[in-house]
CSV table of C-alpha atoms in Angstrom, one decimal:
chain,number,residue,atom,x,y,z
A,1,MET,CA,-62.3,45.2,-11.5
A,2,HIS,CA,-64.4,42.5,-11.2
A,3,GLU,CA,-67.1,44.7,-12.7
A,4,GLN,CA,-64.6,46.0,-15.6
A,5,TYR,CA,-64.0,42.3,-16.7
A,6,ARG,CA,-67.7,41.9,-16.6
A,7,ARG,CA,-67.9,44.5,-19.0
A,8,LEU,CA,-65.9,43.5,-21.0
A,9,ARG,CA,-66.8,39.5,-21.4
A,10,GLN,CA,-70.0,41.3,-22.4
A,11,TRP,CA,-68.9,43.4,-25.3
A,12,GLN,CA,-66.0,41.6,-26.1
A,13,LEU,CA,-67.6,39.1,-28.6
A,14,PRO,CA,-69.7,42.2,-30.0
A,15,GLY,CA,-66.2,44.2,-30.2
A,16,PHE,CA,-64.8,41.1,-32.2
A,17,ALA,CA,-67.3,40.8,-34.4
A,18,TRP,CA,-67.0,44.3,-35.6
A,19,VAL,CA,-63.4,44.2,-35.9
A,20,LEU,CA,-63.9,41.4,-38.2
A,21,LEU,CA,-66.6,43.3,-40.0
A,22,ALA,CA,-63.7,45.9,-40.8
A,23,VAL,CA,-61.4,43.0,-42.1
A,24,CYS,CA,-64.0,42.3,-44.8
A,25,VAL,CA,-64.7,45.9,-46.0
A,26,LEU,CA,-61.1,46.8,-46.2
A,27,SER,CA,-60.3,43.6,-47.8
A,28,VAL,CA,-63.4,43.4,-50.4
A,29,HIS,CA,-62.5,47.4,-50.7
A,30,ALA,CA,-58.8,46.5,-52.1
A,31,ILE,CA,-59.4,43.7,-53.9
A,32,LEU,CA,-63.1,45.1,-55.8
A,33,PRO,CA,-61.1,47.1,-58.1
A,34,ALA,CA,-58.9,44.5,-59.7
A,35,TRP,CA,-61.0,42.2,-60.1
A,36,ILE,CA,-63.4,44.6,-61.5
A,37,LEU,CA,-60.6,45.9,-64.1
A,38,ALA,CA,-58.8,42.7,-64.4
A,39,ASP,CA,-59.3,40.8,-67.8
A,40,LYS,CA,-58.9,37.3,-65.9
A,41,PRO,CA,-59.4,37.9,-62.2
A,42,THR,CA,-57.9,35.4,-59.7
A,43,LEU,CA,-60.2,34.7,-56.6
A,44,LEU,CA,-57.2,36.1,-54.4
A,45,ALA,CA,-54.2,36.9,-55.6
A,46,PRO,CA,-50.6,36.7,-53.7
A,47,VAL,CA,-51.2,40.7,-52.9
A,48,HIS,CA,-54.6,40.6,-52.0
A,49,THR,CA,-53.4,37.3,-50.1
A,50,VAL,CA,-51.3,39.9,-47.7
A,51,LEU,CA,-53.6,42.3,-47.3
A,52,VAL,CA,-56.3,40.1,-46.6
A,53,VAL,CA,-53.4,39.2,-43.5
A,54,LEU,CA,-52.5,42.7,-42.7
A,55,HIS,CA,-55.9,44.0,-42.3
A,56,THR,CA,-56.5,40.3,-40.1
A,57,LEU,CA,-53.3,41.3,-37.9
A,58,ASP,CA,-54.5,45.0,-37.4
A,59,ALA,CA,-57.6,43.8,-35.9
A,60,LEU,CA,-56.9,41.0,-33.8
A,61,PHE,CA,-54.2,44.0,-32.1
A,62,VAL,CA,-56.7,46.0,-32.3
A,63,TRP,CA,-59.0,43.7,-30.3
A,64,ALA,CA,-56.2,42.5,-27.9
A,65,CYS,CA,-55.7,46.3,-26.8
A,66,VAL,CA,-59.5,46.2,-26.5
A,67,ILE,CA,-59.2,42.9,-24.4
A,68,TRP,CA,-56.3,43.4,-22.6
A,69,LEU,CA,-55.1,47.6,-22.7
A,70,SER,CA,-58.1,49.1,-22.0
A,71,PRO,CA,-59.1,47.2,-18.4
A,72,LEU,CA,-55.5,48.5,-17.3
A,73,LEU,CA,-56.6,52.2,-18.5
A,74,GLU,CA,-59.4,52.2,-16.8
A,75,ARG,CA,-57.5,51.1,-13.4
A,76,ARG,CA,-55.4,53.7,-13.8
A,77,TYR,CA,-57.6,56.7,-15.1
A,78,PRO,CA,-60.5,56.1,-13.7
A,79,GLN,CA,-62.8,58.7,-14.4
A,80,ASP,CA,-60.7,60.4,-17.1
A,81,LEU,CA,-61.3,59.3,-20.7
A,82,ALA,CA,-58.9,61.9,-22.4
A,83,PRO,CA,-55.8,60.3,-21.1
A,84,ARG,CA,-57.4,56.4,-21.5
A,85,MET,CA,-58.1,57.8,-25.1
A,86,VAL,CA,-54.4,59.3,-25.8
A,87,VAL,CA,-52.4,56.3,-24.4
A,88,GLY,CA,-54.6,53.8,-25.9
A,89,LEU,CA,-54.4,55.4,-29.2
A,90,LEU,CA,-50.7,55.6,-29.3
A,91,ALA,CA,-50.1,52.0,-28.5
A,92,VAL,CA,-52.3,51.1,-31.1
A,93,LEU,CA,-51.1,53.7,-33.5
A,94,PHE,CA,-47.4,52.1,-32.8
A,95,GLY,CA,-48.5,47.8,-33.1
A,96,VAL,CA,-50.1,48.6,-36.3
A,97,VAL,CA,-47.1,50.8,-37.7
A,98,LEU,CA,-45.0,47.8,-36.3
A,99,ILE,CA,-48.0,45.1,-38.1
A,100,ILE,CA,-47.4,46.9,-41.8
A,101,ILE,CA,-43.9,47.1,-41.6
A,102,ALA,CA,-43.3,43.5,-40.7
A,103,VAL,CA,-45.9,42.4,-43.1
A,104,TYR,CA,-44.8,44.3,-46.1
A,105,LEU,CA,-41.1,43.6,-45.4
A,106,TYR,CA,-41.1,39.8,-44.5
A,107,LEU,CA,-44.1,38.8,-45.5
A,108,PHE,CA,-45.2,40.6,-48.9
A,109,PRO,CA,-41.8,39.3,-50.9
A,110,ALA,CA,-42.3,35.6,-49.3
A,111,VAL,CA,-45.8,35.4,-50.8
A,112,THR,CA,-45.5,37.7,-53.9
A,113,GLY,CA,-41.9,37.0,-54.9
A,114,ARG,CA,-41.1,40.2,-55.5
A,115,PRO,CA,-40.0,43.4,-53.0
A,116,VAL,CA,-42.5,45.6,-52.3
A,117,GLN,CA,-43.1,48.8,-53.8
A,118,LEU,CA,-44.5,51.5,-51.2
A,119,ALA,CA,-45.7,53.7,-53.5
A,120,SER,CA,-48.1,51.4,-54.8
A,121,GLN,CA,-48.7,49.8,-51.1
A,122,TYR,CA,-49.5,53.6,-49.5
A,123,MET,CA,-53.0,54.1,-49.4
A,124,ASP,CA,-53.7,50.5,-48.2
A,125,ALA,CA,-51.4,50.8,-45.0
A,126,TYR,CA,-53.1,54.4,-44.7
A,127,ARG,CA,-56.3,52.8,-44.9
A,128,ALA,CA,-55.5,49.9,-42.7
A,129,LEU,CA,-53.9,52.3,-39.8
A,130,MET,CA,-56.8,55.0,-39.5
A,131,VAL,CA,-59.4,52.3,-39.7
A,132,SER,CA,-57.6,50.3,-36.4
A,133,ILE,CA,-57.7,53.9,-34.5
A,134,PHE,CA,-61.4,54.5,-35.8
A,135,ILE,CA,-62.0,51.3,-34.4
A,136,TYR,CA,-60.4,51.3,-31.2
A,137,GLY,CA,-61.4,54.9,-30.2
A,138,TRP,CA,-65.2,54.0,-31.0
A,139,LEU,CA,-65.0,50.9,-28.7
A,140,LEU,CA,-63.2,52.9,-26.0
A,141,MET,CA,-66.1,55.4,-26.3
A,142,ARG,CA,-68.2,52.8,-25.9
A,143,ASP,CA,-67.3,51.1,-23.5
A,144,TYR,CA,-66.5,54.7,-21.5
A,145,ALA,CA,-70.6,55.7,-21.9
A,146,ASN,CA,-71.8,52.8,-21.3
A,147,ALA,CA,-69.3,52.5,-17.8
A,148,GLN,CA,-70.8,56.0,-16.8
A,149,ALA,CA,-74.7,54.9,-17.5
A,150,ALA,CA,-74.1,51.8,-15.3
A,151,ARG,CA,-72.5,54.7,-12.9
A,152,ALA,CA,-74.9,57.0,-12.8
A,153,LEU,CA,-77.9,54.2,-12.3
A,154,SER,CA,-76.1,53.3,-9.5
A,155,LEU,CA,-75.6,56.1,-8.1
A,156,GLN,CA,-79.3,57.1,-8.6
A,157,VAL,CA,-80.0,52.9,-6.6
A,158,ARG,CA,-78.1,54.5,-3.9
A,159,THR,CA,-79.4,57.9,-3.8
A,160,ASP,CA,-83.1,56.8,-3.9
A,161,ALA,CA,-81.9,54.0,-1.2
A,162,LEU,CA,-80.6,56.7,0.9
A,163,ALA,CA,-83.1,58.9,0.2
A,164,THR,CA,-85.6,56.4,1.6
A,165,ASP,CA,-83.6,55.6,5.0
A,166,VAL,CA,-83.5,59.6,5.8
A,167,ASP,CA,-87.2,59.8,5.5
A,168,ARG,CA,-87.3,56.7,7.5
A,169,SER,CA,-84.7,58.0,10.1
A,170,GLU,CA,-86.8,61.6,9.8
A,171,LEU,CA,-90.1,60.0,10.9
A,172,ALA,CA,-88.5,58.1,13.6
A,173,MET,CA,-86.7,60.9,14.9
A,174,LEU,CA,-90.4,63.0,15.0
A,175,GLU,CA,-92.2,59.9,16.5
A,176,ALA,CA,-89.5,60.0,19.0
A,177,LEU,CA,-90.1,64.1,19.5
A,178,ILE,CA,-93.5,63.3,20.3
A,179,GLU,CA,-93.5,59.8,22.0
A,180,PRO,CA,-96.8,59.6,23.5
A,181,HIS,CA,-95.5,58.0,27.3
A,182,PHE,CA,-93.1,61.4,27.4
A,183,LEU,CA,-95.3,63.7,26.3
A,184,PHE,CA,-99.0,62.6,28.1
A,185,ASN,CA,-96.6,61.5,31.4
A,186,THR,CA,-95.8,64.8,31.4
A,187,LEU,CA,-98.7,66.1,30.9
A,188,ALA,CA,-100.2,64.0,33.7
A,189,HIS,CA,-97.3,65.0,35.6
A,190,VAL,CA,-98.3,68.5,35.2
A,191,LYS,CA,-101.9,68.5,36.0
A,192,ARG,CA,-101.1,66.8,39.2
A,193,LEU,CA,-98.8,69.6,40.0
A,194,TYR,CA,-101.7,72.2,39.8
A,195,ARG,CA,-103.6,71.1,42.2
A,196,THR,CA,-100.8,70.9,44.7
A,197,ASP,CA,-98.1,73.9,43.2
A,198,ASP,CA,-99.2,75.8,40.7
A,199,ALA,CA,-95.5,77.7,40.5
A,200,ALA,CA,-93.9,74.0,39.7
A,201,ALA,CA,-96.3,73.1,37.1
A,202,ASP,CA,-95.9,76.7,35.5
A,203,ASP,CA,-92.3,75.8,35.6
A,204,VAL,CA,-92.6,72.3,34.0
A,205,LEU,CA,-95.2,73.5,31.3
A,206,LYS,CA,-92.8,76.5,30.2
A,207,ASN,CA,-90.2,73.9,29.6
A,208,LEU,CA,-92.2,71.7,27.9
A,209,ILE,CA,-93.0,74.5,25.5
A,210,ALA,CA,-89.6,75.2,25.3
A,211,TYR,CA,-88.5,71.8,24.1
A,212,PHE,CA,-91.1,71.2,21.6
A,213,GLU,CA,-90.3,74.9,20.0
A,214,ARG,CA,-86.8,73.7,19.7
A,215,ALA,CA,-87.0,70.8,19.1
A,216,LEU,CA,-89.8,70.5,16.0
A,217,PRO,CA,-88.0,72.8,13.9
A,218,ALA,CA,-84.5,70.7,14.4
A,219,LEU,CA,-85.0,68.7,11.7
A,220,ARG,CA,-85.4,71.0,9.0
A,221,LYS,CA,-82.7,73.2,10.1
A,222,ALA,CA,-79.4,73.0,8.0
A,223,ASP,CA,-76.8,74.0,10.5
A,224,TRP,CA,-77.7,72.1,13.6
A,225,SER,CA,-74.9,71.7,15.6
A,226,VAL,CA,-73.2,70.9,18.6
A,227,GLY,CA,-74.6,73.3,20.9
A,228,ASP,CA,-78.0,73.1,19.3
A,229,GLU,CA,-78.1,69.5,20.6
A,230,ILE,CA,-76.6,70.1,23.6
A,231,ASP,CA,-79.2,72.9,24.6
A,232,LEU,CA,-82.5,70.4,23.7
A,233,VAL,CA,-80.7,67.8,25.3
A,234,VAL,CA,-80.4,69.2,28.9
A,235,LEU,CA,-84.5,70.5,28.1
A,236,TYR,CA,-85.2,67.0,27.5
A,237,LEU,CA,-83.4,65.9,30.6
A,238,ASN,CA,-85.1,68.8,33.0
A,239,LEU,CA,-88.1,67.8,31.9
A,240,ILE,CA,-87.4,64.3,33.0
A,241,GLU,CA,-85.8,65.1,36.2
A,242,GLN,CA,-89.5,67.4,36.9
A,243,ARG,CA,-91.3,64.1,36.5
A,244,CYS,CA,-89.4,61.5,38.5
A,245,GLY,CA,-88.0,64.2,41.1
A,246,GLY,CA,-84.7,62.8,42.4
A,247,ARG,CA,-84.6,59.6,40.6
A,248,LEU,CA,-82.9,60.7,37.4
A,249,ARG,CA,-79.2,62.7,37.6
A,250,TYR,CA,-77.5,63.7,35.4
A,251,ASN,CA,-74.0,65.8,34.2
A,252,VAL,CA,-73.3,67.6,31.0
A,253,SER,CA,-69.4,68.0,30.0
A,254,VAL,CA,-68.9,69.8,26.4
A,255,SER,CA,-65.7,71.1,25.5
A,256,PRO,CA,-66.5,74.7,24.1
A,257,PRO,CA,-64.6,74.0,20.5
A,258,SER,CA,-67.0,71.2,19.8
A,259,THR,CA,-70.0,73.3,20.1
A,260,THR,CA,-69.5,74.8,17.0
A,261,CYS,CA,-69.4,71.1,15.3
A,262,GLN,CA,-72.3,70.5,13.0
A,263,LEU,CA,-73.8,67.1,13.1
A,264,PRO,CA,-77.7,65.7,12.6
A,265,ALA,CA,-80.2,66.9,14.1
A,266,LEU,CA,-81.6,65.1,17.7
A,267,THR,CA,-78.4,62.1,17.2
A,268,ILE,CA,-77.2,62.9,20.9
A,269,ALA,CA,-80.7,63.5,22.0
A,270,THR,CA,-82.1,60.2,20.9
A,271,LEU,CA,-79.1,57.8,22.8
A,272,VAL,CA,-80.2,60.4,25.5
A,273,GLU,CA,-84.1,59.5,25.2
A,274,ASN,CA,-82.3,55.1,24.8
A,275,ALA,CA,-80.7,55.4,27.6
A,276,VAL,CA,-83.7,57.5,29.7
A,277,ARG,CA,-86.3,54.9,28.4
A,278,HIS,CA,-84.4,51.3,28.3
A,279,GLY,CA,-81.3,52.4,30.7
A,280,VAL,CA,-82.4,54.2,34.0
A,281,GLY,CA,-86.2,53.7,33.7
A,282,PRO,CA,-86.2,50.6,34.0
A,283,LYS,CA,-83.6,50.4,36.9
A,284,PRO,CA,-84.8,50.4,40.4
A,285,GLY,CA,-83.7,53.4,42.7
A,286,SER,CA,-81.9,56.5,41.1
A,287,GLY,CA,-80.4,56.5,38.1
A,288,MET,CA,-77.4,58.4,36.2
A,289,ILE,CA,-77.0,59.8,32.6
A,290,LEU,CA,-73.3,61.0,31.9
A,291,ILE,CA,-73.2,62.9,28.1
A,292,ALA,CA,-69.5,63.8,27.1
A,293,VAL,CA,-68.4,65.9,24.2
A,294,THR,CA,-64.6,66.5,23.1
A,295,LEU,CA,-62.7,67.4,20.0
A,296,SER,CA,-59.6,67.2,19.3
A,297,GLU,CA,-57.3,67.8,16.3
A,298,ARG,CA,-58.4,64.1,14.7
A,299,GLU,CA,-61.9,63.6,15.6
A,300,LEU,CA,-65.3,64.6,17.6
A,301,SER,CA,-66.2,62.3,20.2
A,302,ILE,CA,-69.3,62.0,21.7
A,303,VAL,CA,-70.4,59.7,24.8
A,304,VAL,CA,-73.3,59.0,26.5
A,305,SER,CA,-73.8,56.7,29.7
A,306,ASP,CA,-76.2,55.8,31.9
A,307,ASP,CA,-75.7,53.2,35.0
A,308,GLY,CA,-78.7,51.3,33.8
A,309,VAL,CA,-79.9,47.8,33.9
A,310,GLY,CA,-77.4,47.2,30.7
A,311,LEU,CA,-77.9,45.9,27.2
A,312,ARG,CA,-79.4,42.0,28.5
A,313,LEU,CA,-82.2,43.4,30.1
A,314,SER,CA,-82.8,46.4,28.1
A,315,SER,CA,-86.3,46.2,26.3
A,316,GLY,CA,-85.0,48.0,23.7
A,317,ASN,CA,-85.9,47.3,19.8
A,318,GLY,CA,-82.8,49.4,18.2
A,319,LEU,CA,-85.1,51.5,15.9
A,320,GLY,CA,-83.4,54.6,17.6
A,321,LEU,CA,-79.6,53.4,17.3
A,322,ALA,CA,-80.2,52.0,14.2
A,323,THR,CA,-82.2,55.4,13.0
A,324,VAL,CA,-79.0,57.6,14.7
A,325,ARG,CA,-76.2,55.1,12.6
A,326,ALA,CA,-78.2,55.7,9.3
A,327,ARG,CA,-78.1,59.6,9.6
A,328,LEU,CA,-74.6,59.6,10.3
A,329,ARG,CA,-74.1,57.4,7.5
A,330,GLY,CA,-75.9,59.7,4.9
A,331,THR,CA,-74.1,62.7,6.2
A,332,PHE,CA,-70.6,61.4,7.4
A,333,GLY,CA,-70.5,58.7,5.2
A,334,ALA,CA,-67.8,55.8,6.7
A,335,ASP,CA,-65.9,59.2,9.0
A,336,ALA,CA,-68.4,58.3,11.6
A,337,SER,CA,-69.5,55.1,13.5
A,338,LEU,CA,-71.6,54.5,16.7
A,339,LEU,CA,-70.0,52.2,19.1
A,340,VAL,CA,-72.6,50.4,21.8
A,341,ALA,CA,-71.3,48.9,24.8
A,342,PRO,CA,-71.8,47.6,28.5
A,343,GLY,CA,-70.5,50.5,30.6
A,344,ALA,CA,-67.4,50.2,32.5
A,345,SER,CA,-69.5,50.0,35.6
A,346,GLY,CA,-72.6,48.4,34.6
A,347,GLY,CA,-75.1,50.2,32.2
A,348,VAL,CA,-75.1,51.3,28.5
A,349,CYS,CA,-72.1,53.2,27.1
A,350,ALA,CA,-72.9,54.9,23.3
A,351,THR,CA,-69.9,56.4,21.2
A,352,ILE,CA,-70.4,58.5,18.1
A,353,ARG,CA,-66.7,59.2,16.7
A,354,ILE,CA,-66.5,61.4,13.5
A,355,ALA,CA,-63.3,62.1,11.7
A,356,ILE,CA,-62.5,66.2,11.6
A,357,GLY,CA,-63.0,67.5,8.1
A,358,SER,CA,-65.5,65.2,7.1
A,359,GLY,CA,-69.2,66.1,6.0
A,360,HIS,CA,-70.3,69.1,8.4
A,361,ALA,CA,-67.9,68.3,11.4
């Protein structure tokens, strides 16, 4: 609403200037022939005074319609020009006709001292009516074009900002995929295993290759599903479990209907990686990560919780969570949310909720 009235304030004075210009043009057009043809022309004869008053009242009525009627119609039909044009023109037509009738029935006899002759005043009334309709329609289309241009510019700005957020999110995701500590620690673990257990080292290396083969193309896939994400997360957790021995335990619970739901790639993986690095990792002793994905009639729910050091002692800077929020917002808008809170028994619980039917969910 504020945007509508801001636009009106920007061009209400130019609109008023246009209707006054129409008054001058119509008045001169009606009066000039009489001045030219009259033997003794008067500056403003009574009949001409009536015409000037008529044109001025018509112009003020049209301007009032632009100022007060147009915002009401825009709120009622925000995207449709046709109904706004039809309703507005009908209002102008009805109002101008009433003004013409009132002027010629009451003002004309009072000023000229004689009753009006409709045949002689027909063209003046017709011109006033047509010009009023034309000016209102032109001002309405001008306002509509300006509003559409402003909306297009605003949409372009939001699109550019969203594209920048997506680019940053994808870069952050790729950094998380090949995070140096994870990669180097895993390779160092493989190197140590080859000294003692070739079979175990081969198994870890095979899992690492499978993880990157699935993870690297993830951001380029348009049909990434919950099932794909869970497969990737399990590969990641297996690698961490193999590297950390018995320190890490995890449990994954996924309802079968939810596996076909689509969501941005690496969404769950980022939450799990955050739980490993900032929750279970700094905790002395063993840690547990729980992943639960459920699908109801209304929403898809994804919960990643850990029993780590908790929010207060976590050293995470929030970049991963901000990335997840940005990608959820870019895909689902306001229909998706990420809530991070302390867990019921310690640690951190991250919950994603996505309304069913929004975006790709």
